[in-house]
PDB file of N, CA and C in Angstrom:
ATOM      1  N   MET W 228     -18.304  11.613  -9.946  1.00  0.00           N
ATOM      2  CA  MET W 228     -17.935  10.565  -9.017  1.00  0.00           C
ATOM      3  C   MET W 228     -16.442  10.680  -8.716  1.00  0.00           C
ATOM      4  N   ALA W 229     -16.090  10.557  -7.453  1.00  0.00           N
ATOM      5  CA  ALA W 229     -14.686  10.647  -7.037  1.00  0.00           C
ATOM      6  C   ALA W 229     -13.987   9.309  -7.244  1.00  0.00           C
ATOM      7  N   PRO W 230     -12.713   9.346  -7.592  1.00  0.00           N
ATOM      8  CA  PRO W 230     -11.955   8.102  -7.742  1.00  0.00           C
ATOM      9  C   PRO W 230     -11.914   7.333  -6.415  1.00  0.00           C
ATOM     10  N   THR W 231     -12.061   6.018  -6.484  1.00  0.00           N
ATOM     11  CA  THR W 231     -12.016   5.182  -5.285  1.00  0.00           C
ATOM     12  C   THR W 231     -11.228   3.904  -5.551  1.00  0.00           C
ATOM     13  N   PRO W 232     -10.474   3.449  -4.550  1.00  0.00           N
ATOM     14  CA  PRO W 232      -9.773   2.171  -4.704  1.00  0.00           C
ATOM     15  C   PRO W 232     -10.743   1.032  -4.440  1.00  0.00           C
ATOM     16  N   ARG W 233     -10.427  -0.115  -4.983  1.00  0.00           N
ATOM     17  CA  ARG W 233     -11.229  -1.305  -4.710  1.00  0.00           C
ATOM     18  C   ARG W 233     -10.304  -2.372  -4.152  1.00  0.00           C
ATOM     19  N   PHE W 234     -10.554  -2.729  -2.913  1.00  0.00           N
ATOM     20  CA  PHE W 234      -9.836  -3.836  -2.298  1.00  0.00           C
ATOM     21  C   PHE W 234     -10.772  -4.500  -1.302  1.00  0.00           C
ATOM     22  N   SER W 235     -10.560  -5.782  -1.072  1.00  0.00           N
ATOM     23  CA  SER W 235     -11.500  -6.560  -0.267  1.00  0.00           C
ATOM     24  C   SER W 235     -11.142  -6.620   1.208  1.00  0.00           C
ATOM     25  N   GLY W 236     -10.007  -6.113   1.584  1.00  0.00           N
ATOM     26  CA  GLY W 236      -9.600  -6.165   2.983  1.00  0.00           C
ATOM     27  C   GLY W 236      -8.200  -5.625   3.137  1.00  0.00           C
ATOM     28  N   PRO W 237      -7.570  -5.918   4.248  1.00  0.00           N
ATOM     29  CA  PRO W 237      -6.216  -5.397   4.478  1.00  0.00           C
ATOM     30  C   PRO W 237      -5.192  -6.054   3.557  1.00  0.00           C
ATOM     31  N   ASP W 238      -4.066  -5.383   3.408  1.00  0.00           N
ATOM     32  CA  ASP W 238      -2.945  -5.942   2.658  1.00  0.00           C
ATOM     33  C   ASP W 238      -2.115  -6.771   3.637  1.00  0.00           C
ATOM     34  N   PHE W 239      -1.575  -7.884   3.174  1.00  0.00           N
ATOM     35  CA  PHE W 239      -0.729  -8.728   4.009  1.00  0.00           C
ATOM     36  C   PHE W 239       0.715  -8.530   3.581  1.00  0.00           C
ATOM     37  N   ILE W 240       1.545  -8.073   4.519  1.00  0.00           N
ATOM     38  CA  ILE W 240       2.952  -7.790   4.260  1.00  0.00           C
ATOM     39  C   ILE W 240       3.775  -8.869   4.961  1.00  0.00           C
ATOM     40  N   GLU W 241       4.641  -9.537   4.212  1.00  0.00           N
ATOM     41  CA  GLU W 241       5.493 -10.567   4.797  1.00  0.00           C
ATOM     42  C   GLU W 241       6.817  -9.973   5.249  1.00  0.00           C
ATOM     43  N   ARG W 242       7.269 -10.392   6.431  1.00  0.00           N
ATOM     44  CA  ARG W 242       8.571  -9.938   6.923  1.00  0.00           C
ATOM     45  C   ARG W 242       9.687 -10.529   6.067  1.00  0.00           C
ATOM     46  N   ALA W 243      10.769  -9.762   5.913  1.00  0.00           N
ATOM     47  CA  ALA W 243      12.001 -10.230   5.263  1.00  0.00           C
ATOM     48  C   ALA W 243      11.770 -10.795   3.866  1.00  0.00           C
ATOM     49  N   LYS W 244      10.847 -10.203   3.119  1.00  0.00           N
ATOM     50  CA  LYS W 244      10.583 -10.667   1.764  1.00  0.00           C
ATOM     51  C   LYS W 244      10.359  -9.466   0.844  1.00  0.00           C
ATOM     52  N   THR W 245      11.063  -9.432  -0.280  1.00  0.00           N
ATOM     53  CA  THR W 245      10.798  -8.407  -1.278  1.00  0.00           C
ATOM     54  C   THR W 245       9.458  -8.724  -1.921  1.00  0.00           C
ATOM     55  N   GLN W 246       8.589  -7.730  -1.966  1.00  0.00           N
ATOM     56  CA  GLN W 246       7.237  -7.951  -2.488  1.00  0.00           C
ATOM     57  C   GLN W 246       6.698  -6.694  -3.128  1.00  0.00           C
ATOM     58  N   SER W 247       5.712  -6.872  -3.947  1.00  0.00           N
ATOM     59  CA  SER W 247       5.096  -5.763  -4.672  1.00  0.00           C
ATOM     60  C   SER W 247       3.761  -5.404  -4.015  1.00  0.00           C
ATOM     61  N   LEU W 248       3.609  -4.131  -3.700  1.00  0.00           N
ATOM     62  CA  LEU W 248       2.348  -3.616  -3.174  1.00  0.00           C
ATOM     63  C   LEU W 248       1.672  -2.855  -4.307  1.00  0.00           C
ATOM     64  N   SER W 249       0.368  -2.990  -4.442  1.00  0.00           N
ATOM     65  CA  SER W 249      -0.293  -2.310  -5.555  1.00  0.00           C
ATOM     66  C   SER W 249      -1.660  -1.795  -5.147  1.00  0.00           C
ATOM     67  N   LEU W 250      -2.104  -0.798  -5.901  1.00  0.00           N
ATOM     68  CA  LEU W 250      -3.422  -0.208  -5.676  1.00  0.00           C
ATOM     69  C   LEU W 250      -3.997   0.195  -7.030  1.00  0.00           C
ATOM     70  N   THR W 251      -5.221  -0.233  -7.276  1.00  0.00           N
ATOM     71  CA  THR W 251      -5.942   0.142  -8.491  1.00  0.00           C
ATOM     72  C   THR W 251      -7.069   1.079  -8.095  1.00  0.00           C
ATOM     73  N   VAL W 252      -7.203   2.172  -8.822  1.00  0.00           N
ATOM     74  CA  VAL W 252      -8.233   3.172  -8.530  1.00  0.00           C
ATOM     75  C   VAL W 252      -9.233   3.192  -9.678  1.00  0.00           C
ATOM     76  N   TRP W 253     -10.499   3.276  -9.306  1.00  0.00           N
ATOM     77  CA  TRP W 253     -11.589   3.265 -10.274  1.00  0.00           C
ATOM     78  C   TRP W 253     -12.354   4.583 -10.197  1.00  0.00           C
ATOM     79  N   ASP W 254     -12.907   4.981 -11.311  1.00  0.00           N
ATOM     80  CA  ASP W 254     -13.836   6.112 -11.369  1.00  0.00           C
ATOM     81  C   ASP W 254     -15.029   5.630 -12.175  1.00  0.00           C
ATOM     82  N   GLY W 255     -16.076   5.235 -11.462  1.00  0.00           N
ATOM     83  CA  GLY W 255     -17.208   4.624 -12.152  1.00  0.00           C
ATOM     84  C   GLY W 255     -16.821   3.230 -12.598  1.00  0.00           C
ATOM     85  N   PRO W 256     -17.092   2.888 -13.865  1.00  0.00           N
ATOM     86  CA  PRO W 256     -16.839   1.530 -14.334  1.00  0.00           C
ATOM     87  C   PRO W 256     -15.407   1.261 -14.787  1.00  0.00           C
ATOM     88  N   GLY W 257     -14.564   2.297 -14.855  1.00  0.00           N
ATOM     89  CA  GLY W 257     -13.234   2.098 -15.426  1.00  0.00           C
ATOM     90  C   GLY W 257     -12.093   2.428 -14.493  1.00  0.00           C
ATOM     91  N   ILE W 258     -10.942   1.861 -14.811  1.00  0.00           N
ATOM     92  CA  ILE W 258      -9.714   2.138 -14.072  1.00  0.00           C
ATOM     93  C   ILE W 258      -9.209   3.523 -14.449  1.00  0.00           C
ATOM     94  N   VAL W 259      -8.738   4.256 -13.437  1.00  0.00           N
ATOM     95  CA  VAL W 259      -8.167   5.585 -13.634  1.00  0.00           C
ATOM     96  C   VAL W 259      -6.655   5.477 -13.449  1.00  0.00           C
ATOM     97  N   ALA W 260      -5.900   5.996 -14.386  1.00  0.00           N
ATOM     98  CA  ALA W 260      -4.438   5.930 -14.300  1.00  0.00           C
ATOM     99  C   ALA W 260      -3.885   7.195 -13.664  1.00  0.00           C
ATOM    100  N   PRO W 261      -3.293   7.091 -12.482  1.00  0.00           N
ATOM    101  CA  PRO W 261      -2.631   8.252 -11.890  1.00  0.00           C
ATOM    102  C   PRO W 261      -1.435   8.666 -12.739  1.00  0.00           C
ATOM    103  N   THR W 262      -1.089   9.949 -12.696  1.00  0.00           N
ATOM    104  CA  THR W 262       0.099  10.411 -13.416  1.00  0.00           C
ATOM    105  C   THR W 262       1.350  10.250 -12.564  1.00  0.00           C
ATOM    106  N   SER W 263       1.176  10.210 -11.233  1.00  0.00           N
ATOM    107  CA  SER W 263       2.288  10.000 -10.312  1.00  0.00           C
ATOM    108  C   SER W 263       1.713   9.678  -8.940  1.00  0.00           C
ATOM    109  N   GLY W 264       2.599   9.345  -8.019  1.00  0.00           N
ATOM    110  CA  GLY W 264       2.119   9.074  -6.674  1.00  0.00           C
ATOM    111  C   GLY W 264       3.224   8.634  -5.747  1.00  0.00           C
ATOM    112  N   THR W 265       2.868   8.568  -4.466  1.00  0.00           N
ATOM    113  CA  THR W 265       3.802   8.110  -3.443  1.00  0.00           C
ATOM    114  C   THR W 265       3.087   7.136  -2.513  1.00  0.00           C
ATOM    115  N   LEU W 266       3.894   6.350  -1.824  1.00  0.00           N
ATOM    116  CA  LEU W 266       3.388   5.437  -0.806  1.00  0.00           C
ATOM    117  C   LEU W 266       4.135   5.705   0.489  1.00  0.00           C
ATOM    118  N   SER W 267       3.384   5.803   1.571  1.00  0.00           N
ATOM    119  CA  SER W 267       3.959   5.816   2.916  1.00  0.00           C
ATOM    120  C   SER W 267       3.372   4.617   3.641  1.00  0.00           C
ATOM    121  N   MET W 268       4.193   3.986   4.472  1.00  0.00           N
ATOM    122  CA  MET W 268       3.727   2.834   5.237  1.00  0.00           C
ATOM    123  C   MET W 268       4.112   3.067   6.693  1.00  0.00           C
ATOM    124  N   TYR W 269       3.140   2.844   7.573  1.00  0.00           N
ATOM    125  CA  TYR W 269       3.336   3.098   8.995  1.00  0.00           C
ATOM    126  C   TYR W 269       3.168   1.810   9.787  1.00  0.00           C
ATOM    127  N   ASP W 270       4.052   1.623  10.778  1.00  0.00           N
ATOM    128  CA  ASP W 270       3.925   0.447  11.637  1.00  0.00           C
ATOM    129  C   ASP W 270       2.887   0.711  12.727  1.00  0.00           C
ATOM    130  N   ALA W 271       2.727  -0.234  13.642  1.00  0.00           N
ATOM    131  CA  ALA W 271       1.693  -0.143  14.665  1.00  0.00           C
ATOM    132  C   ALA W 271       1.859   1.058  15.592  1.00  0.00           C
ATOM    133  N   SER W 272       3.085   1.557  15.740  1.00  0.00           N
ATOM    134  CA  SER W 272       3.315   2.717  16.601  1.00  0.00           C
ATOM    135  C   SER W 272       3.163   4.032  15.855  1.00  0.00           C
ATOM    136  N   GLY W 273       2.893   3.959  14.547  1.00  0.00           N
ATOM    137  CA  GLY W 273       2.744   5.168  13.746  1.00  0.00           C
ATOM    138  C   GLY W 273       4.043   5.671  13.139  1.00  0.00           C
ATOM    139  N   THR W 274       5.112   4.913  13.285  1.00  0.00           N
ATOM    140  CA  THR W 274       6.408   5.274  12.703  1.00  0.00           C
ATOM    141  C   THR W 274       6.408   4.961  11.214  1.00  0.00           C
ATOM    142  N   ALA W 275       6.873   5.909  10.412  1.00  0.00           N
ATOM    143  CA  ALA W 275       6.938   5.702   8.962  1.00  0.00           C
ATOM    144  C   ALA W 275       8.049   4.711   8.637  1.00  0.00           C
ATOM    145  N   ILE W 276       7.672   3.578   8.072  1.00  0.00           N
ATOM    146  CA  ILE W 276       8.629   2.567   7.617  1.00  0.00           C
ATOM    147  C   ILE W 276       9.049   2.902   6.190  1.00  0.00           C
ATOM    148  N   VAL W 277       8.109   3.394   5.403  1.00  0.00           N
ATOM    149  CA  VAL W 277       8.339   3.925   4.059  1.00  0.00           C
ATOM    150  C   VAL W 277       7.745   5.332   4.096  1.00  0.00           C
ATOM    151  N   ASP W 278       8.506   6.328   3.656  1.00  0.00           N
ATOM    152  CA  ASP W 278       8.047   7.706   3.762  1.00  0.00           C
ATOM    153  C   ASP W 278       7.972   8.385   2.400  1.00  0.00           C
ATOM    154  N   ALA W 279       6.777   8.483   1.860  1.00  0.00           N
ATOM    155  CA  ALA W 279       6.511   9.175   0.601  1.00  0.00           C
ATOM    156  C   ALA W 279       7.441   8.715  -0.530  1.00  0.00           C
ATOM    157  N   ALA W 280       7.557   7.408  -0.676  1.00  0.00           N
ATOM    158  CA  ALA W 280       8.378   6.824  -1.746  1.00  0.00           C
ATOM    159  C   ALA W 280       7.585   6.814  -3.050  1.00  0.00           C
ATOM    160  N   ALA W 281       8.260   7.117  -4.142  1.00  0.00           N
ATOM    161  CA  ALA W 281       7.603   7.163  -5.456  1.00  0.00           C
ATOM    162  C   ALA W 281       7.085   5.783  -5.860  1.00  0.00           C
ATOM    163  N   VAL W 282       5.901   5.781  -6.469  1.00  0.00           N
ATOM    164  CA  VAL W 282       5.318   4.544  -6.995  1.00  0.00           C
ATOM    165  C   VAL W 282       5.482   4.525  -8.509  1.00  0.00           C
ATOM    166  N   THR W 283       5.341   3.349  -9.074  1.00  0.00           N
ATOM    167  CA  THR W 283       5.349   3.169 -10.525  1.00  0.00           C
ATOM    168  C   THR W 283       3.914   2.940 -10.965  1.00  0.00           C
ATOM    169  N   VAL W 284       3.526   3.566 -12.078  1.00  0.00           N
ATOM    170  CA  VAL W 284       2.178   3.363 -12.605  1.00  0.00           C
ATOM    171  C   VAL W 284       2.297   2.692 -13.966  1.00  0.00           C
ATOM    172  N   SER W 285       1.632   1.537 -14.095  1.00  0.00           N
ATOM    173  CA  SER W 285       1.635   0.804 -15.345  1.00  0.00           C
ATOM    174  C   SER W 285       0.241   0.227 -15.567  1.00  0.00           C
ATOM    175  N   ALA W 286      -0.320   0.478 -16.731  1.00  0.00           N
ATOM    176  CA  ALA W 286      -1.665   0.001 -17.081  1.00  0.00           C
ATOM    177  C   ALA W 286      -2.696   0.424 -16.033  1.00  0.00           C
ATOM    178  N   GLY W 287      -2.485   1.604 -15.448  1.00  0.00           N
ATOM    179  CA  GLY W 287      -3.429   2.155 -14.483  1.00  0.00           C
ATOM    180  C   GLY W 287      -3.249   1.669 -13.058  1.00  0.00           C
ATOM    181  N   VAL W 288      -2.303   0.771 -12.815  1.00  0.00           N
ATOM    182  CA  VAL W 288      -2.086   0.221 -11.474  1.00  0.00           C
ATOM    183  C   VAL W 288      -0.844   0.858 -10.860  1.00  0.00           C
ATOM    184  N   SER W 289      -0.997   1.386  -9.648  1.00  0.00           N
ATOM    185  CA  SER W 289       0.134   1.966  -8.912  1.00  0.00           C
ATOM    186  C   SER W 289       0.813   0.857  -8.127  1.00  0.00           C
ATOM    187  N   THR W 290       2.146   0.785  -8.230  1.00  0.00           N
ATOM    188  CA  THR W 290       2.892  -0.305  -7.620  1.00  0.00           C
ATOM    189  C   THR W 290       4.125   0.238  -6.908  1.00  0.00           C
ATOM    190  N   TYR W 291       4.452  -0.402  -5.790  1.00  0.00           N
ATOM    191  CA  TYR W 291       5.675  -0.085  -5.056  1.00  0.00           C
ATOM    192  C   TYR W 291       6.371  -1.397  -4.713  1.00  0.00           C
ATOM    193  N   SER W 292       7.678  -1.461  -4.933  1.00  0.00           N
ATOM    194  CA  SER W 292       8.448  -2.651  -4.588  1.00  0.00           C
ATOM    195  C   SER W 292       9.034  -2.468  -3.188  1.00  0.00           C
ATOM    196  N   LEU W 293       8.533  -3.251  -2.258  1.00  0.00           N
ATOM    197  CA  LEU W 293       8.984  -3.196  -0.871  1.00  0.00           C
ATOM    198  C   LEU W 293      10.139  -4.171  -0.702  1.00  0.00           C
ATOM    199  N   SER W 294      11.299  -3.652  -0.351  1.00  0.00           N
ATOM    200  CA  SER W 294      12.486  -4.492  -0.231  1.00  0.00           C
ATOM    201  C   SER W 294      12.462  -5.298   1.071  1.00  0.00           C
ATOM    202  N   SER W 295      13.089  -6.448   1.042  1.00  0.00           N
ATOM    203  CA  SER W 295      13.135  -7.315   2.224  1.00  0.00           C
ATOM    204  C   SER W 295      13.840  -6.634   3.399  1.00  0.00           C
ATOM    205  N   ALA W 296      14.775  -5.745   3.117  1.00  0.00           N
ATOM    206  CA  ALA W 296      15.508  -5.051   4.185  1.00  0.00           C
ATOM    207  C   ALA W 296      14.645  -4.011   4.903  1.00  0.00           C
ATOM    208  N   THR W 297      13.575  -3.562   4.260  1.00  0.00           N
ATOM    209  CA  THR W 297      12.711  -2.548   4.873  1.00  0.00           C
ATOM    210  C   THR W 297      11.945  -3.123   6.060  1.00  0.00           C
ATOM    211  N   VAL W 298      11.564  -4.381   5.968  1.00  0.00           N
ATOM    212  CA  VAL W 298      10.816  -5.055   7.043  1.00  0.00           C
ATOM    213  C   VAL W 298      11.558  -6.353   7.372  1.00  0.00           C
ATOM    214  N   PRO W 299      12.606  -6.269   8.191  1.00  0.00           N
ATOM    215  CA  PRO W 299      13.399  -7.467   8.491  1.00  0.00           C
ATOM    216  C   PRO W 299      12.616  -8.488   9.322  1.00  0.00           C
ATOM    217  N   SER W 300      13.151  -9.688   9.413  1.00  0.00           N
ATOM    218  CA  SER W 300      12.485 -10.771  10.133  1.00  0.00           C
ATOM    219  C   SER W 300      12.360 -10.502  11.629  1.00  0.00           C
ATOM    220  N   THR W 301      13.089  -9.544  12.135  1.00  0.00           N
ATOM    221  CA  THR W 301      13.029  -9.199  13.561  1.00  0.00           C
ATOM    222  C   THR W 301      11.884  -8.233  13.883  1.00  0.00           C
ATOM    223  N   THR W 302      11.201  -7.730  12.871  1.00  0.00           N
ATOM    224  CA  THR W 302      10.092  -6.798  13.092  1.00  0.00           C
ATOM    225  C   THR W 302       8.918  -7.545  13.720  1.00  0.00           C
ATOM    226  N   SER W 303       8.324  -6.955  14.745  1.00  0.00           N
ATOM    227  CA  SER W 303       7.203  -7.598  15.449  1.00  0.00           C
ATOM    228  C   SER W 303       5.983  -7.704  14.548  1.00  0.00           C
ATOM    229  N   LEU W 304       5.353  -8.872  14.573  1.00  0.00           N
ATOM    230  CA  LEU W 304       4.124  -9.087  13.818  1.00  0.00           C
ATOM    231  C   LEU W 304       3.028  -8.176  14.379  1.00  0.00           C
ATOM    232  N   SER W 305       2.153  -7.700  13.505  1.00  0.00           N
ATOM    233  CA  SER W 305       1.093  -6.793  13.959  1.00  0.00           C
ATOM    234  C   SER W 305      -0.004  -6.705  12.915  1.00  0.00           C
ATOM    235  N   ASP W 306      -1.216  -6.483  13.382  1.00  0.00           N
ATOM    236  CA  ASP W 306      -2.327  -6.252  12.454  1.00  0.00           C
ATOM    237  C   ASP W 306      -2.749  -4.780  12.460  1.00  0.00           C
ATOM    238  N   HIS W 307      -1.821  -3.902  12.855  1.00  0.00           N
ATOM    239  CA  HIS W 307      -2.126  -2.466  12.937  1.00  0.00           C
ATOM    240  C   HIS W 307      -1.204  -1.608  12.075  1.00  0.00           C
ATOM    241  N   TRP W 308      -0.808  -2.102  10.922  1.00  0.00           N
ATOM    242  CA  TRP W 308      -0.011  -1.295  10.001  1.00  0.00           C
ATOM    243  C   TRP W 308      -0.955  -0.547   9.069  1.00  0.00           C
ATOM    244  N   LEU W 309      -0.414   0.459   8.391  1.00  0.00           N
ATOM    245  CA  LEU W 309      -1.236   1.287   7.504  1.00  0.00           C
ATOM    246  C   LEU W 309      -0.449   1.673   6.257  1.00  0.00           C
ATOM    247  N   GLU W 310      -1.074   1.514   5.100  1.00  0.00           N
ATOM    248  CA  GLU W 310      -0.524   2.031   3.832  1.00  0.00           C
ATOM    249  C   GLU W 310      -1.256   3.329   3.516  1.00  0.00           C
ATOM    250  N   GLU W 311      -0.512   4.323   3.076  1.00  0.00           N
ATOM    251  CA  GLU W 311      -1.122   5.592   2.669  1.00  0.00           C
ATOM    252  C   GLU W 311      -0.609   5.944   1.275  1.00  0.00           C
ATOM    253  N   TRP W 312      -1.499   5.868   0.313  1.00  0.00           N
ATOM    254  CA  TRP W 312      -1.181   6.139  -1.084  1.00  0.00           C
ATOM    255  C   TRP W 312      -1.635   7.557  -1.415  1.00  0.00           C
ATOM    256  N   ALA W 313      -0.736   8.390  -1.911  1.00  0.00           N
ATOM    257  CA  ALA W 313      -1.079   9.743  -2.375  1.00  0.00           C
ATOM    258  C   ALA W 313      -0.871   9.742  -3.886  1.00  0.00           C
ATOM    259  N   LEU W 314      -1.974   9.714  -4.632  1.00  0.00           N
ATOM    260  CA  LEU W 314      -1.908   9.568  -6.087  1.00  0.00           C
ATOM    261  C   LEU W 314      -2.456  10.813  -6.782  1.00  0.00           C
ATOM    262  N   THR W 315      -1.746  11.266  -7.801  1.00  0.00           N
ATOM    263  CA  THR W 315      -2.190  12.415  -8.581  1.00  0.00           C
ATOM    264  C   THR W 315      -3.013  11.913  -9.761  1.00  0.00           C
ATOM    265  N   ILE W 316      -4.281  12.334  -9.761  1.00  0.00           N
ATOM    266  CA  ILE W 316      -5.216  11.933 -10.815  1.00  0.00           C
ATOM    267  C   ILE W 316      -5.859  13.203 -11.368  1.00  0.00           C
ATOM    268  N   SER W 317      -5.677  13.437 -12.658  1.00  0.00           N
ATOM    269  CA  SER W 317      -6.220  14.646 -13.319  1.00  0.00           C
ATOM    270  C   SER W 317      -5.831  15.914 -12.582  1.00  0.00           C
ATOM    271  N   GLY W 318      -4.577  15.975 -12.110  1.00  0.00           N
ATOM    272  CA  GLY W 318      -4.055  17.173 -11.468  1.00  0.00           C
ATOM    273  C   GLY W 318      -4.401  17.337  -9.995  1.00  0.00           C
ATOM    274  N   THR W 319      -5.188  16.425  -9.449  1.00  0.00           N
ATOM    275  CA  THR W 319      -5.577  16.492  -8.035  1.00  0.00           C
ATOM    276  C   THR W 319      -4.941  15.330  -7.278  1.00  0.00           C
ATOM    277  N   VAL W 320      -4.415  15.612  -6.080  1.00  0.00           N
ATOM    278  CA  VAL W 320      -3.835  14.556  -5.256  1.00  0.00           C
ATOM    279  C   VAL W 320      -4.935  13.957  -4.372  1.00  0.00           C
ATOM    280  N   TYR W 321      -5.118  12.655  -4.503  1.00  0.00           N
ATOM    281  CA  TYR W 321      -6.085  11.912  -3.692  1.00  0.00           C
ATOM    282  C   TYR W 321      -5.293  11.003  -2.749  1.00  0.00           C
ATOM    283  N   THR W 322      -5.720  10.936  -1.505  1.00  0.00           N
ATOM    284  CA  THR W 322      -5.063  10.080  -0.523  1.00  0.00           C
ATOM    285  C   THR W 322      -5.978   8.909  -0.198  1.00  0.00           C
ATOM    286  N   PHE W 323      -5.432   7.700  -0.332  1.00  0.00           N
ATOM    287  CA  PHE W 323      -6.166   6.475  -0.055  1.00  0.00           C
ATOM    288  C   PHE W 323      -5.425   5.713   1.035  1.00  0.00           C
ATOM    289  N   ARG W 324      -6.146   5.239   2.020  1.00  0.00           N
ATOM    290  CA  ARG W 324      -5.542   4.500   3.126  1.00  0.00           C
ATOM    291  C   ARG W 324      -6.050   3.069   3.136  1.00  0.00           C
ATOM    292  N   ARG W 325      -5.116   2.176   3.435  1.00  0.00           N
ATOM    293  CA  ARG W 325      -5.467   0.755   3.490  1.00  0.00           C
ATOM    294  C   ARG W 325      -4.795   0.130   4.709  1.00  0.00           C
ATOM    295  N   ASP W 326      -5.569  -0.579   5.514  1.00  0.00           N
ATOM    296  CA  ASP W 326      -4.993  -1.315   6.632  1.00  0.00           C
ATOM    297  C   ASP W 326      -4.051  -2.380   6.100  1.00  0.00           C
ATOM    298  N   ALA W 327      -3.042  -2.698   6.894  1.00  0.00           N
ATOM    299  CA  ALA W 327      -2.097  -3.747   6.515  1.00  0.00           C
ATOM    300  C   ALA W 327      -1.766  -4.595   7.738  1.00  0.00           C
ATOM    301  N   ILE W 328      -1.446  -5.836   7.468  1.00  0.00           N
ATOM    302  CA  ILE W 328      -1.083  -6.792   8.507  1.00  0.00           C
ATOM    303  C   ILE W 328       0.326  -7.294   8.222  1.00  0.00           C
ATOM    304  N   LEU W 329       1.199  -7.169   9.207  1.00  0.00           N
ATOM    305  CA  LEU W 329       2.550  -7.704   9.075  1.00  0.00           C
ATOM    306  C   LEU W 329       2.522  -9.156   9.537  1.00  0.00           C
ATOM    307  N   CYS W 330       2.829 -10.073   8.613  1.00  0.00           N
ATOM    308  CA  CYS W 330       2.659 -11.502   8.894  1.00  0.00           C
ATOM    309  C   CYS W 330       3.926 -12.296   8.543  1.00  0.00           C
ATOM    310  N   ARG W 331       3.928 -13.541   8.983  1.00  0.00           N
ATOM    311  CA  ARG W 331       5.051 -14.436   8.635  1.00  0.00           C
ATOM    312  C   ARG W 331       4.963 -14.851   7.165  1.00  0.00           C
ATOM    313  N   ARG W 332       3.748 -15.256   6.755  1.00  0.00           N
ATOM    314  CA  ARG W 332       3.515 -15.723   5.386  1.00  0.00           C
ATOM    315  C   ARG W 332       2.087 -15.427   4.977  1.00  0.00           C
ATOM    316  N   LYS W 333       1.912 -15.195   3.683  1.00  0.00           N
ATOM    317  CA  LYS W 333       0.557 -15.109   3.132  1.00  0.00           C
ATOM    318  C   LYS W 333       0.049 -16.531   2.937  1.00  0.00           C
ATOM    319  N   LEU W 334      -1.217 -16.715   3.129  1.00  0.00           N
ATOM    320  CA  LEU W 334      -1.810 -18.048   2.914  1.00  0.00           C
ATOM    321  C   LEU W 334      -2.060 -18.281   1.448  1.00  0.00           C
TER     322      LEU W 334
END
């Protein structure tokens, strides 16, 4: 069985706020811990806002700290952003994509 992420929908990214983005990958019934990885984030026009930035892996969860300066309050709201996680698991790089929405606030 190939490693797969589990998420229920798009990620919500708030403008002008430092926040943590995370991805958990499963292989069958258990969490798989990547040995390393990167995150790229693309806006609605396909421009890389974050380009292959290193992620931190702790307890099997890959995490990236998105700084408030990366997505300032002047950035246009959109439901067409994309996260692209490239994670190394057992020596193989797997790419996982997740839709993202740039919003004012999470509910």
